[in-house]
Coordinates of C-alpha atoms in Angstrom, one line a residue:
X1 CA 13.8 -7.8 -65.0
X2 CA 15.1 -5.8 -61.8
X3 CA 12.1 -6.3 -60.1
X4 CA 11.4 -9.4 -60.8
X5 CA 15.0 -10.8 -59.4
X6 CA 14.7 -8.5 -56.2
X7 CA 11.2 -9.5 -55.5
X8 CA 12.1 -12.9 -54.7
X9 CA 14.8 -12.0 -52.8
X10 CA 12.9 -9.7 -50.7
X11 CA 10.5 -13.2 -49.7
X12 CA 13.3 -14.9 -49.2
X13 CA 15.0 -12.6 -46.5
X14 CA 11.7 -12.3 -44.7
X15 CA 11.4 -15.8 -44.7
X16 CA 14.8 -16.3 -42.7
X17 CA 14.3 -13.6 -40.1
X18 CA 13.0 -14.7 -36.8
X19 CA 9.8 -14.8 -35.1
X20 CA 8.7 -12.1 -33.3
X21 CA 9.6 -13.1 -29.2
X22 CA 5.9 -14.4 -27.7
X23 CA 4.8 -11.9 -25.4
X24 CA 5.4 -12.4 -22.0
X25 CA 2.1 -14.1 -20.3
X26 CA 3.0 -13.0 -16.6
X27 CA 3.3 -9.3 -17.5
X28 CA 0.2 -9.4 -20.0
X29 CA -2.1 -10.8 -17.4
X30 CA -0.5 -7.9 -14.8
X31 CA -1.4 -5.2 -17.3
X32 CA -4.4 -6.1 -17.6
X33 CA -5.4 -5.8 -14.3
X34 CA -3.4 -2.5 -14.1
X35 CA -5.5 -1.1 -17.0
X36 CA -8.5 -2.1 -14.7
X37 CA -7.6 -0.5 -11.5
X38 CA -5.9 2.8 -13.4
X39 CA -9.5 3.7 -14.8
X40 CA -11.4 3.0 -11.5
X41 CA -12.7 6.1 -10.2
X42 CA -12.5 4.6 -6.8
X43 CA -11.2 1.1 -5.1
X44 CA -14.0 0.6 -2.0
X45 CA -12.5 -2.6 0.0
X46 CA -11.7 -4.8 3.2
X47 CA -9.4 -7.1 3.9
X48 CA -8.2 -9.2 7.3
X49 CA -4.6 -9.4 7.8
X50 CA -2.6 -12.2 9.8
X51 CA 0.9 -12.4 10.5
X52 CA 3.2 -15.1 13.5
X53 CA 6.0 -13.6 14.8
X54 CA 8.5 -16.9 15.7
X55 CA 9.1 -17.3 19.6
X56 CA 12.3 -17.1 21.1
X57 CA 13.5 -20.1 22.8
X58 CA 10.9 -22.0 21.7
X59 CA 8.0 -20.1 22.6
X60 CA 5.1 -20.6 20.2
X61 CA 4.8 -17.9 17.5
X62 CA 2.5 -15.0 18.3
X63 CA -0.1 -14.4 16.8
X64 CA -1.2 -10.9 15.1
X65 CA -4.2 -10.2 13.5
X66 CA -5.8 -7.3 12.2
X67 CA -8.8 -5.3 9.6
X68 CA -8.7 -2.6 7.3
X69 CA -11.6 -1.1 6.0
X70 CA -10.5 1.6 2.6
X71 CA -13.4 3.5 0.8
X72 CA -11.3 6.1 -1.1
X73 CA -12.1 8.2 -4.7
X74 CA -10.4 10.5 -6.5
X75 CA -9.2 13.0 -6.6
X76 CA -9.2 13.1 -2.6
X77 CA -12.0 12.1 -0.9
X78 CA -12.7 9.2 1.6
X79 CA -11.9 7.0 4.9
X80 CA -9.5 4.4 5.8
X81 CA -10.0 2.2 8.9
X82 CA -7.4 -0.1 10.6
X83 CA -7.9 -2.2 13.7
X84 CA -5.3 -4.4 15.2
X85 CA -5.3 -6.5 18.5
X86 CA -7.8 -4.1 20.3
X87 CA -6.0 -0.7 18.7
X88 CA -7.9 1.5 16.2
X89 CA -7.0 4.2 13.6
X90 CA -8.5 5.8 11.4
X91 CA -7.7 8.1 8.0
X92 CA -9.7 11.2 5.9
X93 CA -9.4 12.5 3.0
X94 CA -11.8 15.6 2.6
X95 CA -11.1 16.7 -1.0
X96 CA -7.9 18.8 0.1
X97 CA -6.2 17.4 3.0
X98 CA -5.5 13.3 4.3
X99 CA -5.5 13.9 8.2
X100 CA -5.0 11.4 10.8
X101 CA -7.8 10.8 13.2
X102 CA -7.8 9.7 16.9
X103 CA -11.1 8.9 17.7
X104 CA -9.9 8.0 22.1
X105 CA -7.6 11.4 22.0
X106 CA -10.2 13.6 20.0
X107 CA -7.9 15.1 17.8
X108 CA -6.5 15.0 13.7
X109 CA -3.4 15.6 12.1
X110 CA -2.9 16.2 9.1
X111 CA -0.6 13.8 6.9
X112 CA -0.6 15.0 3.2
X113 CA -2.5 16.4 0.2
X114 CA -1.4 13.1 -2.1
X115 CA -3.9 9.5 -1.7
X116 CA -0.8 8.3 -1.9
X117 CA -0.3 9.8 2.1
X118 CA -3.1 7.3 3.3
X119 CA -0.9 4.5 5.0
X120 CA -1.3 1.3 3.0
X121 CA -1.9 3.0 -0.3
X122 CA 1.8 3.1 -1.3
X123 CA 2.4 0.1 -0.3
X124 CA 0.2 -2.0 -1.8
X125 CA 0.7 -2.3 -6.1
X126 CA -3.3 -2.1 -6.8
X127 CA -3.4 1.0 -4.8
X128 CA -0.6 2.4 -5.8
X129 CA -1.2 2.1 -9.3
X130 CA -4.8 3.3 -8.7
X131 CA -4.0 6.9 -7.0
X132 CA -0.9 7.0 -9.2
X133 CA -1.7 6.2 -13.3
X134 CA 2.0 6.9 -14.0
X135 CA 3.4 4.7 -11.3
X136 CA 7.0 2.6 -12.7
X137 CA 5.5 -0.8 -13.3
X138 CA 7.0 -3.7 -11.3
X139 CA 10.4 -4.5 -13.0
X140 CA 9.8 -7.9 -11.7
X141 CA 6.7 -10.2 -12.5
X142 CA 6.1 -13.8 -12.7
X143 CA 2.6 -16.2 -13.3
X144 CA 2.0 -18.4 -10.7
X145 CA -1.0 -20.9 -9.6
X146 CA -2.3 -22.4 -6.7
X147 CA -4.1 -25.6 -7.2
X148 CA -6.2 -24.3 -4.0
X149 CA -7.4 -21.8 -5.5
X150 CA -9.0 -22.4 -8.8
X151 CA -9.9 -20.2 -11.6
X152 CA -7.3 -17.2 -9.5
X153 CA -4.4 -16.0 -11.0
X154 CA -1.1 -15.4 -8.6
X155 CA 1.1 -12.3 -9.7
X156 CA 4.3 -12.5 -8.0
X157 CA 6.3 -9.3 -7.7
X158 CA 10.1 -10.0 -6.6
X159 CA 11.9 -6.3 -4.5
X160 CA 15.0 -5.9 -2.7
X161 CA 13.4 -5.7 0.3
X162 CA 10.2 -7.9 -0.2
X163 CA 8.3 -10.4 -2.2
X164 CA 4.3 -9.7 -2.5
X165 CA 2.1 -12.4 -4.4
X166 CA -1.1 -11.0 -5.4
X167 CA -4.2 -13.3 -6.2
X168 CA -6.7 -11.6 -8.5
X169 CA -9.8 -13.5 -10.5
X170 CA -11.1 -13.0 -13.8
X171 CA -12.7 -9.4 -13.2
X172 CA -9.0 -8.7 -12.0
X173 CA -10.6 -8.2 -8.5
X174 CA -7.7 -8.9 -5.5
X175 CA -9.0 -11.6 -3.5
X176 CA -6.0 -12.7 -1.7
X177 CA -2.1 -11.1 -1.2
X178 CA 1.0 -12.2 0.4
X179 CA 4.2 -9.9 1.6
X180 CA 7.2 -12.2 2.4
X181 CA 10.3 -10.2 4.3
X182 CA 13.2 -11.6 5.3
X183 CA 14.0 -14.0 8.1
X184 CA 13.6 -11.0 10.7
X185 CA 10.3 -10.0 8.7
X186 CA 7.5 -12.5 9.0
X187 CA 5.1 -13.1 6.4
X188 CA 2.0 -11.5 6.3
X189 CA -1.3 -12.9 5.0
X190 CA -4.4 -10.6 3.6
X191 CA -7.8 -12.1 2.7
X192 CA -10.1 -9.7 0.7
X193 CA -13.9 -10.1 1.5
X194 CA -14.2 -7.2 -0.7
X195 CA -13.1 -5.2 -3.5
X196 CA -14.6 -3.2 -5.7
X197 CA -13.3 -0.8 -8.3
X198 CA -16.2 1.0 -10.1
X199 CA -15.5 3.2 -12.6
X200 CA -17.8 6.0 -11.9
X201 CA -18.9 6.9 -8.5
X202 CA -20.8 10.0 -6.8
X203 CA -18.5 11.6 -4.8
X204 CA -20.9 12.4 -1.9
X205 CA -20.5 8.5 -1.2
X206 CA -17.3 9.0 -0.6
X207 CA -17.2 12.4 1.3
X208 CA -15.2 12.7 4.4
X209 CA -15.8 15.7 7.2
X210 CA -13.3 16.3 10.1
X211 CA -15.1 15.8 13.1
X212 CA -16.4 18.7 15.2
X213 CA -15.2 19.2 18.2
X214 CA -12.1 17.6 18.0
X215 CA -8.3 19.1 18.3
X216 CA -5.8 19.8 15.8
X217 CA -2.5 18.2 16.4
X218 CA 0.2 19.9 15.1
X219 CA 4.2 19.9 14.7
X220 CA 5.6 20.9 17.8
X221 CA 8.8 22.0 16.5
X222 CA 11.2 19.1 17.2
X223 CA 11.7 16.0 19.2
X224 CA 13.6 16.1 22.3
X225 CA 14.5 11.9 22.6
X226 CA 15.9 12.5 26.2
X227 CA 13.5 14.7 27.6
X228 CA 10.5 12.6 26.1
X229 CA 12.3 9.5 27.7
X230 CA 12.6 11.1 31.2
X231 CA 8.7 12.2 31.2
X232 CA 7.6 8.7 30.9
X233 CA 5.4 7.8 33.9
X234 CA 6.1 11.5 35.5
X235 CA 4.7 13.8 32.4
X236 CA 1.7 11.8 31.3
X237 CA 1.3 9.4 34.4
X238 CA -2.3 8.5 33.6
X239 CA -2.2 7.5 29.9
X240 CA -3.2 4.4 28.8
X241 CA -3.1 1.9 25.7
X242 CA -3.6 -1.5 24.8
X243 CA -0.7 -3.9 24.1
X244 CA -0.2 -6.3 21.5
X245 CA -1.7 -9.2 23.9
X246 CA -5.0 -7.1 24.4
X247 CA -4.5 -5.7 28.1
X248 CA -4.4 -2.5 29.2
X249 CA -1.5 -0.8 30.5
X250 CA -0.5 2.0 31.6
X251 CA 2.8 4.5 30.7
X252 CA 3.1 5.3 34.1
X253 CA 3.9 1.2 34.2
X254 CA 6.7 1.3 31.4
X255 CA 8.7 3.5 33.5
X256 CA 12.5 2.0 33.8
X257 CA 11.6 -1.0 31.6
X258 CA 12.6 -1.5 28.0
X259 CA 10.0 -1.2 25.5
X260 CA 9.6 -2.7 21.8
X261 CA 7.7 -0.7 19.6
X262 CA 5.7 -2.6 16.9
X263 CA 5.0 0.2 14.2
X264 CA 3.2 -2.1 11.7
X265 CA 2.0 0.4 9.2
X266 CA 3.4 3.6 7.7
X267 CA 2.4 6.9 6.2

């Protein structure tokens, strides 16, 4: 009799309990992309970026354009390329060490022991959660669509500091991202015209060797800001680089003028 008065009782409580909450769809669709680029054994990609700086009084915007080239496997190996307005730079990893290497100068430095010391690879969420499996996912991420773009799903990640939209079709391959700043940080545009995330690769495709010859660069023990400022055009009278218009100057030119440094990548 005891059971047969509790037994209905029991249906009756489960009946009035409430649905379980519908998963969320903008952080199902992100994990499974996740899931994807954690198991890759290596992400091999390029991408263009653009950004328009707004002109002061008027000016028209400038214009900033740029490539990177990343072919990088675990657990260290590969090359990283960047170009930008006539500028080059270029990145190794040779199984132990992520150097920097200047290709004009003839010389490397090295950066790191971590994938996650190749400029861009922190940055970016696919990369970072690619080198890194345990990386905090995004507290922050929301489904959105682009009619222009049909059959590509938008992930938008909100931050304190920026908001980054990735694009990414049905095999969860990235083929477009967006990195809004704030008012003193333009947007910046990336097209994809490759990515690739296989999930077993021969490391000799990837293998990266210092280059022979060249110098190693290394800490010099401190940075005197005065003295460096004083050498310009008197210590290194002849150097030369290319500014963010394309033409050649000299440092020997900069000296008593007021420079703006653009450092648009870090490592």
């Amino acid at each position: 009799m005891i059971i047969t008065v509790i037994a209905p009782l029991l249906l009756q409580a489960a009946a009035r309990q409430d649905p379980a909450p519908a998963a969320d769809p903008a952080r199902a669709r992100y994990e499974a992309a996740a899931a994807q680029w954690r198991k890759a054994a290596a992400v091999d990609t390029a991408f263009q970026f653009h950004m328009e700086i707004p002109g002061e009084d008027g000016a028209e915007p400038q214009k900033l354009e740029g490539s990177f080239e990343l072919r990088l496997a675990r657990p260290l190996h590969g090359t990283l390329k960047m170009e930008q307005q006539g500028m080059s730079m270029s990145y190794l990893a040779d199984g132990q060490k992520v150097y920097m290497v200047d290709v004009d100068a003839k010389s490397y430095t090295e950066v790191g022991d971590k994938l996650t010391d190749v400029p861009f690879v922190q940055d970016f969420i696919p990369l970072r959660v690619w080198s890194d499996p345990e990386a905090t996912a995004p507290e922050s991420v929301e489904l959105v669509q682009d009619a222009a773009r049909p059959g590509v799903d938008g992930l938008k990640f909100q931050a304190e500091d920026k908001t980054e939209i990735l694009w990414v079709d049905e095999r969860n391959d990235v083929v477009a991202a967006t990195w809004v700043g704030s008012e003193e940080r333009p947007a910046i545009e990336f097209s994809f015209s490759r990515w690739s995330t296989p999930e077993k690769v021969d490391l000799a495709d990837f293998a990266a060797k210092l280059p022979e010859g060249y110098t190693v660069m290394e800490d010099g023990g401190g940075f005197d800001m005065e003295a460096s400022l004083l050498a310009v055009g008197s210590a290194a009278p002849d150097a030369r680089m290319t500014g963010m218009d394309g033409q050649a100057l000299t440092i020997a030119g900069l000296r008593g003028k007021t420079v703006l440094l653009n450092f648009w990548f870090r490592h």
